[in-house]
Short mmCIF file of C-alpha atoms in Angstrom, two decimals:
data_model
loop_
_atom_site.label_atom_id
_atom_site.label_comp_id
_atom_site.label_asym_id
_atom_site.label_seq_id
_atom_site.Cartn_x
_atom_site.Cartn_y
_atom_site.Cartn_z
CA MET A 1 -0.25 -1.75 -56.30
CA ASN A 2 0.86 0.64 -53.53
CA ILE A 3 4.62 0.53 -53.10
CA SER A 4 6.11 2.86 -50.47
CA PHE A 5 9.60 4.26 -50.22
CA ARG A 6 9.84 2.69 -46.75
CA GLN A 7 9.36 -0.72 -48.34
CA LEU A 8 12.00 -0.01 -51.01
CA ARG A 9 14.48 1.23 -48.39
CA ALA A 10 13.86 -1.86 -46.29
CA PHE A 11 14.48 -4.10 -49.32
CA VAL A 12 17.68 -2.31 -50.36
CA THR A 13 19.07 -2.22 -46.80
CA VAL A 14 18.45 -5.92 -46.16
CA ALA A 15 19.94 -6.83 -49.55
CA ARG A 16 23.02 -4.69 -48.91
CA MET A 17 23.65 -5.98 -45.38
CA GLY A 18 22.51 -9.57 -45.91
CA SER A 19 20.92 -9.60 -42.48
CA PHE A 20 17.53 -8.67 -41.06
CA THR A 21 19.12 -8.00 -37.69
CA LEU A 22 21.73 -5.53 -38.99
CA ALA A 23 19.25 -3.90 -41.38
CA ALA A 24 16.70 -3.42 -38.59
CA GLU A 25 19.33 -1.74 -36.39
CA SER A 26 20.42 0.50 -39.28
CA LEU A 27 16.83 1.62 -39.96
CA PHE A 28 15.93 1.89 -36.25
CA LEU A 29 13.16 -0.68 -36.67
CA THR A 30 12.27 -3.88 -34.89
CA GLN A 31 12.94 -7.07 -36.85
CA SER A 32 9.21 -7.79 -36.96
CA ALA A 33 8.49 -4.32 -38.42
CA LEU A 34 11.23 -4.78 -41.02
CA SER A 35 9.99 -8.26 -41.93
CA GLY A 36 6.50 -6.79 -42.32
CA LEU A 37 7.76 -4.18 -44.81
CA ILE A 38 9.52 -6.84 -46.89
CA LYS A 39 6.44 -9.07 -46.81
CA GLU A 40 4.21 -6.18 -47.96
CA LEU A 41 6.58 -5.41 -50.84
CA GLU A 42 6.69 -9.06 -51.92
CA GLN A 43 2.91 -9.23 -51.85
CA ASN A 44 2.60 -6.03 -53.89
CA TRP A 45 5.01 -7.31 -56.50
CA GLY A 46 3.85 -10.92 -56.31
CA VAL A 47 7.42 -12.18 -56.05
CA THR A 48 9.82 -13.60 -53.48
CA LEU A 49 12.81 -11.33 -52.93
CA PHE A 50 14.91 -13.36 -50.47
CA GLU A 51 15.76 -16.97 -49.88
CA ARG A 52 15.93 -17.61 -46.16
CA THR A 53 18.01 -20.46 -44.78
CA THR A 54 19.30 -21.17 -41.32
CA ARG A 55 22.78 -20.02 -42.35
CA ARG A 56 22.29 -17.03 -44.63
CA LEU A 57 19.96 -14.66 -46.39
CA VAL A 58 20.38 -14.21 -50.15
CA LEU A 59 18.51 -12.49 -52.96
CA THR A 60 16.42 -14.58 -55.30
CA LYS A 61 16.99 -14.23 -59.03
CA ILE A 62 14.17 -11.69 -59.35
CA GLY A 63 15.47 -9.97 -56.23
CA GLN A 64 18.90 -9.60 -57.88
CA GLU A 65 17.24 -8.05 -60.95
CA LEU A 66 15.11 -5.60 -58.96
CA TYR A 67 17.76 -4.56 -56.42
CA PRO A 68 19.80 -2.17 -58.71
CA GLN A 69 16.63 -0.44 -59.89
CA ALA A 70 15.33 -0.03 -56.34
CA GLN A 71 18.72 1.39 -55.30
CA GLU A 72 18.62 3.86 -58.21
CA ILE A 73 15.15 5.06 -57.19
CA LEU A 74 16.30 5.65 -53.61
CA ASP A 75 19.44 7.47 -54.80
CA LYS A 76 17.28 9.80 -56.87
CA LEU A 77 14.96 10.36 -53.92
CA ASP A 78 17.90 11.19 -51.64
CA LEU A 79 19.22 13.65 -54.23
CA LEU A 80 15.78 15.23 -54.51
CA ASN A 81 15.56 15.59 -50.73
CA HIS A 82 19.04 17.13 -50.63
CA GLN A 83 18.17 19.67 -53.31
CA ALA A 84 14.93 20.57 -51.55
CA GLN A 85 16.75 21.08 -48.24
CA ASN A 86 19.36 23.29 -49.90
CA HIS A 87 16.63 25.31 -51.58
CA ARG A 88 14.88 25.79 -48.25
CA ALA A 89 18.13 26.77 -46.54
CA ILE A 90 18.80 29.38 -49.25
CA TYR A 91 15.34 30.89 -49.16
CA GLN A 92 14.87 30.86 -45.40
CA GLY A 93 17.08 32.49 -42.84
CA ARG A 94 18.31 35.75 -41.41
CA VAL A 95 21.24 37.78 -42.73
CA ARG A 96 23.03 40.54 -40.78
CA VAL A 97 24.78 43.17 -42.90
CA ALA A 98 26.86 46.01 -41.46
CA CYS A 99 27.19 49.14 -43.54
CA SER A 100 27.82 52.85 -43.18
CA GLN A 101 24.90 55.12 -42.31
CA GLN A 102 24.96 56.71 -45.76
CA LEU A 103 24.84 53.36 -47.56
CA ALA A 104 22.10 52.19 -45.22
CA ALA A 105 20.05 55.27 -46.05
CA SER A 106 20.52 55.12 -49.81
CA LEU A 107 21.87 52.05 -51.58
CA LEU A 108 21.07 49.06 -49.36
CA PRO A 109 17.27 49.45 -48.96
CA GLU A 110 16.85 49.45 -52.73
CA LEU A 111 18.87 46.24 -53.02
CA ILE A 112 16.98 44.56 -50.18
CA ALA A 113 13.62 45.46 -51.72
CA GLU A 114 14.68 43.93 -55.04
CA PHE A 115 16.10 40.84 -53.31
CA ARG A 116 12.89 40.22 -51.35
CA HIS A 117 10.92 39.82 -54.58
CA GLN A 118 12.87 36.65 -55.35
CA SER A 119 13.61 35.51 -51.78
CA PRO A 120 10.77 36.77 -49.56
CA GLU A 121 11.48 34.35 -46.73
CA ILE A 122 14.99 35.69 -46.05
CA GLN A 123 15.15 38.44 -43.44
CA ILE A 124 17.89 41.06 -43.98
CA ASP A 125 18.93 42.97 -40.86
CA ILE A 126 20.82 46.22 -41.49
CA ILE A 127 23.40 47.25 -38.90
CA ASP A 128 23.85 50.91 -39.80
CA CYS A 129 26.87 52.53 -38.23
CA SER A 130 29.77 54.88 -38.83
CA VAL A 131 32.21 53.88 -41.56
CA GLU A 132 34.85 53.14 -38.93
CA LYS A 133 32.58 50.63 -37.15
CA VAL A 134 31.72 48.39 -40.14
CA ILE A 135 34.75 46.12 -39.77
CA ASP A 136 34.29 46.07 -35.97
CA HIS A 137 30.79 44.59 -36.36
CA VAL A 138 32.13 41.97 -38.80
CA ASP A 139 35.11 41.14 -36.61
CA SER A 140 32.92 40.64 -33.52
CA ASP A 141 30.52 38.38 -35.50
CA GLU A 142 27.64 40.80 -34.98
CA ALA A 143 27.37 40.91 -38.79
CA ASP A 144 27.72 38.09 -41.32
CA TRP A 145 29.51 40.53 -43.62
CA GLY A 146 29.77 44.25 -44.17
CA ILE A 147 29.97 46.87 -46.90
CA GLY A 148 32.20 49.90 -46.70
CA PRO A 149 34.90 52.00 -48.37
CA GLU A 150 38.56 51.06 -48.44
CA ARG A 151 40.10 50.55 -45.02
CA ALA A 152 43.27 49.11 -43.52
CA ILE A 153 42.52 45.40 -43.32
CA ARG A 154 43.06 43.33 -40.19
CA SER A 155 44.76 39.96 -40.52
CA ASN A 156 41.52 38.05 -39.86
CA ILE A 157 39.37 40.07 -42.30
CA THR A 158 39.05 39.62 -46.07
CA ASN A 159 37.99 42.36 -48.48
CA GLU A 160 36.29 41.68 -51.80
CA LYS A 161 35.99 44.51 -54.31
CA LEU A 162 32.37 45.57 -54.77
CA PHE A 163 32.34 48.78 -56.82
CA SER A 164 34.22 52.02 -57.48
CA LEU A 165 32.66 55.44 -57.98
CA PRO A 166 33.93 58.93 -58.82
CA PHE A 167 33.13 61.98 -56.71
CA HIS A 168 30.41 64.34 -57.92
CA ALA A 169 29.61 67.92 -56.97
CA VAL A 170 26.09 68.50 -55.64
CA PHE A 171 24.34 71.86 -55.89
CA PRO A 172 20.89 73.40 -56.53
CA LYS A 173 19.53 72.96 -60.04
CA GLU A 174 19.66 76.72 -60.70
CA HIS A 175 23.30 77.02 -59.60
CA PRO A 176 25.74 78.35 -62.28
CA LEU A 177 27.74 75.09 -62.06
CA ALA A 178 24.74 73.28 -63.54
CA ASN A 179 25.69 74.81 -66.92
CA TYR A 180 29.16 73.23 -66.94
CA LYS A 181 29.80 70.28 -69.24
CA ASN A 182 33.13 69.43 -67.62
CA LEU A 183 33.58 70.30 -63.98
CA CYS A 184 37.06 70.59 -62.44
CA TRP A 185 38.05 70.81 -58.80
CA THR A 186 39.42 74.28 -59.43
CA ASP A 187 35.91 75.36 -60.47
CA LEU A 188 34.86 74.87 -56.85
CA GLN A 189 37.43 77.26 -55.36
CA ASP A 190 35.04 80.19 -55.00
CA GLU A 191 32.24 78.03 -53.58
CA ASN A 192 31.32 77.46 -49.96
CA LEU A 193 32.20 73.75 -49.83
CA ILE A 194 30.55 71.44 -47.31
CA THR A 195 32.24 68.07 -46.78
CA LEU A 196 32.36 65.28 -44.23
CA LYS A 197 34.81 64.91 -41.40
CA GLY A 198 37.30 62.08 -41.02
CA PRO A 199 38.34 59.56 -43.70
CA PHE A 200 36.01 61.09 -46.31
CA SER A 201 38.04 64.31 -46.45
CA GLU A 202 41.32 62.50 -45.85
CA ILE A 203 40.87 60.33 -48.96
CA LEU A 204 40.04 63.40 -51.01
CA ALA A 205 43.09 65.24 -49.70
CA GLU A 206 45.41 62.36 -50.60
CA GLN A 207 44.33 62.43 -54.25
CA LEU A 208 44.06 66.16 -54.86
CA SER A 209 46.85 68.58 -55.67
CA HIS A 210 48.07 71.09 -53.10
CA THR A 211 45.97 73.83 -54.70
CA ASN A 212 42.82 71.73 -54.64
CA ARG A 213 43.47 70.55 -51.09
CA GLN A 214 43.01 74.15 -49.96
CA LEU A 215 39.35 73.63 -50.82
CA LEU A 216 39.10 71.04 -48.07
CA ASP A 217 41.02 73.11 -45.54
CA SER A 218 38.47 75.89 -45.75
CA ALA A 219 35.43 73.62 -46.11
CA ASN A 220 32.61 73.42 -43.60
CA LYS A 221 32.85 69.84 -42.29
CA VAL A 222 29.89 67.90 -40.88
CA ASN A 223 29.41 64.30 -39.70
CA TYR A 224 26.68 63.04 -42.04
CA MET A 225 25.92 63.42 -45.73
CA SER A 226 22.25 64.00 -44.96
CA THR A 227 23.31 67.12 -43.04
CA ALA A 228 25.48 68.31 -45.94
CA LEU A 229 22.65 67.81 -48.46
CA SER A 230 20.18 69.62 -46.23
CA MET A 231 22.58 72.56 -45.96
CA VAL A 232 23.02 72.64 -49.74
CA ALA A 233 19.25 72.61 -50.20
CA ALA A 234 19.06 75.59 -47.82
CA GLY A 235 21.46 77.53 -50.03
CA LEU A 236 24.42 77.37 -47.65
CA GLY A 237 26.91 75.99 -50.18
CA ILE A 238 27.68 72.94 -52.31
CA THR A 239 28.97 69.50 -51.38
CA VAL A 240 30.68 66.50 -52.96
CA CYS A 241 29.44 62.94 -52.72
CA LEU A 242 29.18 59.64 -54.58
CA PRO A 243 26.38 58.80 -57.03
CA TYR A 244 24.88 56.04 -54.88
CA SER A 245 23.23 58.95 -53.02
CA LYS A 246 21.25 59.97 -56.11
CA GLN A 247 17.86 59.28 -54.52
CA GLN A 248 18.62 61.53 -51.56
CA ILE A 249 19.93 64.20 -53.93
CA GLN A 250 16.68 64.04 -55.89
CA HIS A 251 14.72 64.17 -52.63
CA TYR A 252 16.34 67.53 -51.84
CA ASP A 253 15.68 68.67 -55.44
CA LEU A 254 19.40 69.03 -56.10
CA THR A 255 21.53 67.96 -59.04
CA MET A 256 25.00 66.43 -59.32
CA LEU A 257 27.83 66.53 -61.84
CA LYS A 258 30.96 64.40 -62.03
CA ILE A 259 34.17 66.23 -61.11
CA THR A 260 37.09 65.75 -63.51
CA GLN A 261 40.73 66.81 -63.62
CA PRO A 262 41.42 64.83 -61.60
CA ILE A 263 38.78 62.15 -61.32
CA VAL A 264 38.85 61.00 -57.71
CA ILE A 265 37.65 57.43 -57.19
CA ARG A 266 36.47 55.81 -53.99
CA HIS A 267 36.46 52.00 -53.76
CA PHE A 268 33.98 49.92 -51.79
CA TYR A 269 34.40 46.36 -50.52
CA ILE A 270 32.59 43.49 -48.86
CA PHE A 271 34.32 42.67 -45.57
CA GLN A 272 34.13 39.20 -44.04
CA ARG A 273 35.94 37.25 -41.33
CA LYS A 274 38.38 34.73 -42.79
CA SER A 275 37.16 32.03 -40.42
CA ALA A 276 33.47 32.70 -41.08
CA VAL A 277 31.36 30.08 -42.81
CA LEU A 278 28.37 31.91 -44.25
CA SER A 279 24.91 30.43 -44.02
CA GLU A 280 23.20 29.60 -47.30
CA ALA A 281 21.02 32.69 -46.90
CA ALA A 282 23.97 35.01 -46.16
CA GLN A 283 25.92 33.66 -49.14
CA HIS A 284 22.86 33.96 -51.38
CA PHE A 285 22.34 37.64 -50.51
CA LYS A 286 26.06 38.35 -50.86
CA ASN A 287 26.08 36.81 -54.36
CA PHE A 288 23.03 38.87 -55.26
CA VAL A 289 24.68 42.13 -54.14
CA LEU A 290 27.92 41.30 -55.97
CA ASN A 291 26.04 40.50 -59.16
CA ARG A 292 23.82 43.59 -59.09
CA LEU A 293 26.55 46.09 -58.29
CA SER A 294 29.00 44.64 -60.83
CA HIS A 295 26.96 46.14 -63.68
CA ASP A 296 28.45 49.43 -64.86
CA ASP A 297 25.06 51.02 -65.45
CA TYR A 298 23.69 50.39 -61.94
CA PHE A 299 24.69 53.84 -60.68
CA ALA A 300 23.94 55.65 -63.95
#
């Protein structure tokens, strides 16, 4: 006995519509092809499924008994097909993520590498840019979503909290500050401080006291954290950064220590257009990032 799903679908469609003509149109078949499928099914089962008269087409008694079971089989097949298509949509596709240059050089590659182990068919494209340009790339639909620090939000952009991190001081391992157990901002006053220009220093200034803000006024300001770390490694001073840069800090053979009194926190968000409907792949990677970075020990 070799029963096909095409035969079952033909049987169920004819039974539901009560007409070979309407069923054939619905299935995009000729009436002769549809009649052939029903005949094959009846021969396989050794039963008659329909009573044909000049006025109407009705199910036989055995046809009435078999119809609900055939419909159930097709429903399960449709559900299986739907699940398979969703699975394929999730694990195939291309995702565009905008993020700051520092995140692109430190945090994001590690996440992408881990994600590709479970979803190797999804391509993640990094749009690395200045912090100020992250929302621009999202707003212009060049990126599906973006990651960046707190920013004034436009009316058509949503922000979803991703993680918060405290500032750390970064210096050579043999530096006297490496012996401190608790490091305060005032402990940095006699150091040659190297910081970043723009919002990075502005956020620090907003949260520090007047005395501590003098540190920033006299600091050597550069555009990129990689430049600051390279200068620290060359013995030109110390810098402050966030612990997601730990791999780069280790690369330069430097060490970092959390700064207290006060603890200055920087918040990071996922930015997305309100009108955007994410693809299955883009939503899948976003969920992965949210889940991984929600664990408190991720940046430890």
